[in-house]
Structure formats: C-alpha cells, structure tokens
XYZ file of C-alpha atoms in Angstrom:
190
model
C -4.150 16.414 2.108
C -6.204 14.620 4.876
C -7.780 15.485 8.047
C -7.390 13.595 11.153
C -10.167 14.128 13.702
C -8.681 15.521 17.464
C -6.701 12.743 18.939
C -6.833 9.950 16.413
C -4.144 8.475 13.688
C -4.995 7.672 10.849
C -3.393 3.787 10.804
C -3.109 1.239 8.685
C -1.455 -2.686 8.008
C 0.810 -3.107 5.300
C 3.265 -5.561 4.093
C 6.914 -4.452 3.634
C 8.499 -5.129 -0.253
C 11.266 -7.358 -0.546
C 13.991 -5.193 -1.626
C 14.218 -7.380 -5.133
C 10.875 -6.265 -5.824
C 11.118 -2.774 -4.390
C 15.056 -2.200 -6.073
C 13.099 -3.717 -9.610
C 9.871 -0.866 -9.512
C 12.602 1.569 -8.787
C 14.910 0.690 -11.658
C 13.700 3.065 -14.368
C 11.505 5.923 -13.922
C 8.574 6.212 -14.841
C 7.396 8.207 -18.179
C 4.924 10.420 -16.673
C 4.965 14.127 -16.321
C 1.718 14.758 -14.881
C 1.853 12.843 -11.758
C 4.343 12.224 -8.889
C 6.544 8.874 -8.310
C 5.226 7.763 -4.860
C 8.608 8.017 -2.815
C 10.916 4.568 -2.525
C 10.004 4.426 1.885
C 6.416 4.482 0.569
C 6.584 1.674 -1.697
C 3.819 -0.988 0.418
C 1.082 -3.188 -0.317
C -1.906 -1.733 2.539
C -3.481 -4.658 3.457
C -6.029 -2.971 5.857
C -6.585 0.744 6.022
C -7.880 1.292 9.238
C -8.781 4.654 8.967
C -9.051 7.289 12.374
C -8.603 5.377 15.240
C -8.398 6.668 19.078
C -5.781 6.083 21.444
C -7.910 3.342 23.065
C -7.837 1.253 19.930
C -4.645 2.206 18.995
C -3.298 0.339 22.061
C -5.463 -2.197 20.998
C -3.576 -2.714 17.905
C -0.199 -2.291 19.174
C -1.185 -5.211 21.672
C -2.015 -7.305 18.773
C 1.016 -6.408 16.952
C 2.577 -8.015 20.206
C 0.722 -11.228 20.044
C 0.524 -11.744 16.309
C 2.958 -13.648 14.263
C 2.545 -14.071 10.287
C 2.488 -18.243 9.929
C 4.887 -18.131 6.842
C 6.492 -15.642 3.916
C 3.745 -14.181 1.685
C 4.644 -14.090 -1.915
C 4.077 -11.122 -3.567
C 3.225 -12.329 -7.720
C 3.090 -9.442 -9.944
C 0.452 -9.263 -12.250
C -0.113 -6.366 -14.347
C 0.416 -2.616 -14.077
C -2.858 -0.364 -14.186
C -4.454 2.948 -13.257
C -7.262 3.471 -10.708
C -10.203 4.099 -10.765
C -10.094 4.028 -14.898
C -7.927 4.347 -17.229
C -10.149 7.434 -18.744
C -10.410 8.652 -15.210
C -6.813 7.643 -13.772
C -5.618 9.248 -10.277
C -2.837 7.125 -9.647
C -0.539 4.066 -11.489
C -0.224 0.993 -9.727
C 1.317 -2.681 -10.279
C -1.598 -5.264 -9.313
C -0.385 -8.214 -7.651
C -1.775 -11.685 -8.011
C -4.504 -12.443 -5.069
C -2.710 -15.589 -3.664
C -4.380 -17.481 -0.936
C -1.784 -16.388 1.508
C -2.433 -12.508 0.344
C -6.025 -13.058 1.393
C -5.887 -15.233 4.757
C -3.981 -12.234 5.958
C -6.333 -9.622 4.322
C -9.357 -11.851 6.388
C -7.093 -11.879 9.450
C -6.869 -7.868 9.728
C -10.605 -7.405 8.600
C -12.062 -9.249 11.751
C -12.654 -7.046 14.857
C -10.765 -4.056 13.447
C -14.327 -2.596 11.524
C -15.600 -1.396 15.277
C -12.297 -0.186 16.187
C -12.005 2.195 13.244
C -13.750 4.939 11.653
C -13.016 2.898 8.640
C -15.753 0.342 7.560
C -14.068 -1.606 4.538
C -17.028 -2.470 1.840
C -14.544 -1.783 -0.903
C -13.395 -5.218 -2.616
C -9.342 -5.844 -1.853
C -7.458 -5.389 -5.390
C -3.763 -6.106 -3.955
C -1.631 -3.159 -5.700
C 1.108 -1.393 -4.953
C 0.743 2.327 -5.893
C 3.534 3.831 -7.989
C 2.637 7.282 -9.442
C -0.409 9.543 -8.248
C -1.703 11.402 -11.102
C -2.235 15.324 -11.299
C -4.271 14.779 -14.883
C -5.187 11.932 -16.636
C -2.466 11.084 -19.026
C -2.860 11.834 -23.028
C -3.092 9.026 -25.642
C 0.994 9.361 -26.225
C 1.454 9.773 -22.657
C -0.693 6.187 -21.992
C 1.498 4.993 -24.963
C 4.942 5.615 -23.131
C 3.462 4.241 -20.288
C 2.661 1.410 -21.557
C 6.084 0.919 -23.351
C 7.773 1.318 -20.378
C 5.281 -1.231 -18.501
C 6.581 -3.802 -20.799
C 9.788 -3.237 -20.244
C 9.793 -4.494 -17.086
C 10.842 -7.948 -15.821
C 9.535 -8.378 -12.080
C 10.325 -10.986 -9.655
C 8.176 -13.014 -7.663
C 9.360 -12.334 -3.732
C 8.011 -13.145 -0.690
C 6.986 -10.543 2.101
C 8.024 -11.459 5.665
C 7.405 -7.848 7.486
C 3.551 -6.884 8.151
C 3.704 -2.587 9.829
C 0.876 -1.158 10.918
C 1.821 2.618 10.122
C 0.845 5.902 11.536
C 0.355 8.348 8.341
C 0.534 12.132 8.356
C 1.619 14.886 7.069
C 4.651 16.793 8.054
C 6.205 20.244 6.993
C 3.396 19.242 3.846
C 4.615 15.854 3.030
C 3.198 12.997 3.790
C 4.808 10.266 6.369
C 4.393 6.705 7.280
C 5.613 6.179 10.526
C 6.476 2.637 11.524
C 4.263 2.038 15.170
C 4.786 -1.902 15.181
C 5.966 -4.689 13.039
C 5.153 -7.909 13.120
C 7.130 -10.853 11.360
C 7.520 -14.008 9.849
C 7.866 -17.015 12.165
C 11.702 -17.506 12.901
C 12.906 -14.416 12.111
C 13.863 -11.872 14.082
C-alpha cells in the first residue's frame, strides 16, 4: 500500500483500452501463481503519474481537463510482453506497446507544467506498458516457461485509444481504486 500526504490525491493521466484490446488481454488467464491479475477496470496505459497533488492543483487539472481535447485517436501497437524491472528481478508482467509518435506528443503534452504542480518529478524514461500481473516472487524457470507459452499464444489487435482520465487512486476497504475525476476525448466524440 501507499501513503497519501494530508489533503492530497495521488492522480494520474491515463488512456482508456479499446475494449478489443482490453476483451483480447482478458481472454485467457494468465499462468502465474505467484502474482495477482491486475483487475479488468484497471487495465490502462498511465501516461503521466502525477504523484500527490493538493487541492489547488487538483483544480488546476480538472480545469485543463475542461479545456483540453486529444487532436485525433491514439493507436495503441502491441509490442511484446515483459516483466519489470528484470526478468531475474520481476515485480510485475506487462505488455509493452510500440512508442508511436502520437503515444509520445501526448506523453510531452502532460509532462509540461504538471512537474511543479506535483510531488512527482518524472526523470524516469516513458516505456508505454500496460501492467497485467504484479508479482509476489519472481517466477521459477518452468513458471517463466508457461509464461512465455502462453505469451505466444496471443494474437493482439492494433486499436486506437480515444478516452484520456486523469484518475484519483486509493485504497478502499484494502483494495486499491481508480476513480475517474475527468475525461477528456477525442475530437468529435462525445
């Protein structure tokens, strides 16, 4: 679990999965016994973890949210699936995505002013990923084996991302929540 200083929210921008995309990572489970499946209203691509931020900046970011329209669709490529921070030292099981130009004008966009607004400075390069499985242990050769059997297995389809949230996370009765605050979208749709 976290910790959220007094009167902050820890925040952050992500883009919504197409439900192809989302309905194809959900379609068979995955092999692992020593970690747990990140739930199916979890399944995001953060594009800017803001960190704590205070009710000042908060409004600041709703106000954005407001003004702030995403020029066109941003397609989501898959790549390949892989563990962070190592594979010898894996915490969690993600799919990478492909960085498209579109991926990063948006990742730019949201890293602007929103360093002073945040207890979050960024330095960490952006590795677009969606997180599928946080690890208790690091997984044995034959459970790395089944893992990656089952990682290519799977036939993913390009889809393009038209919702950007900025989500409120905490934790609640000990699990963890992402709380829609605002959502911006796609030019010409509603």
């Amino acid at each position: 679990m976290f910790r959220t200083a007094q009167g902050r929210k820890r925040l952050f921008f992500a883009l919504e999965l197409p439900d192809t995309l989302k309905q194809a990572l959900l379609a068979r489970p995955l092999p692992l016994q020593r970690g747990q499946a990140v739930p199916a209203g979890h399944l995001h691509l953060t594009i800017r973890f803001l960190g704590d931020v205070d009710p000042a900046n908060e409004q600041k970011l709703l106000e954005f949210c407001r003004q702030f329209r995403l020029a066109s669709s941003i397609p989501l490529l898959p790549d390949k699936f892989d563990c962070f921070p190592t594979r010898s030292r894996a915490r969690s099981f993600h799919l990478r995505l492909k960085p498209v130009p579109e991926l990063l004008e948006l990742r730019d966009c949201l890293n602007g002013d929103w360093d002073r607004l945040s207890s979050n400075g960024e330095g960490r390069p952006f590795r677009p990923h969606i997180t599928l499985c946080r690890m208790r242990r690091v997984p044995t050769a034959e459970e790395f084996r089944q893992l990656d059997d089952w990682a290519a297995k799977q036939r993913l389809p390009a889809a393009p991302a038209t919702v950007l949230t900025l989500f409120h996370s905490f934790f609640r009765d000990n699990r963890l929540v992402h709380a829609p605050l605002a959502t911006v979208k796609t030019r010409g749709t509603d």
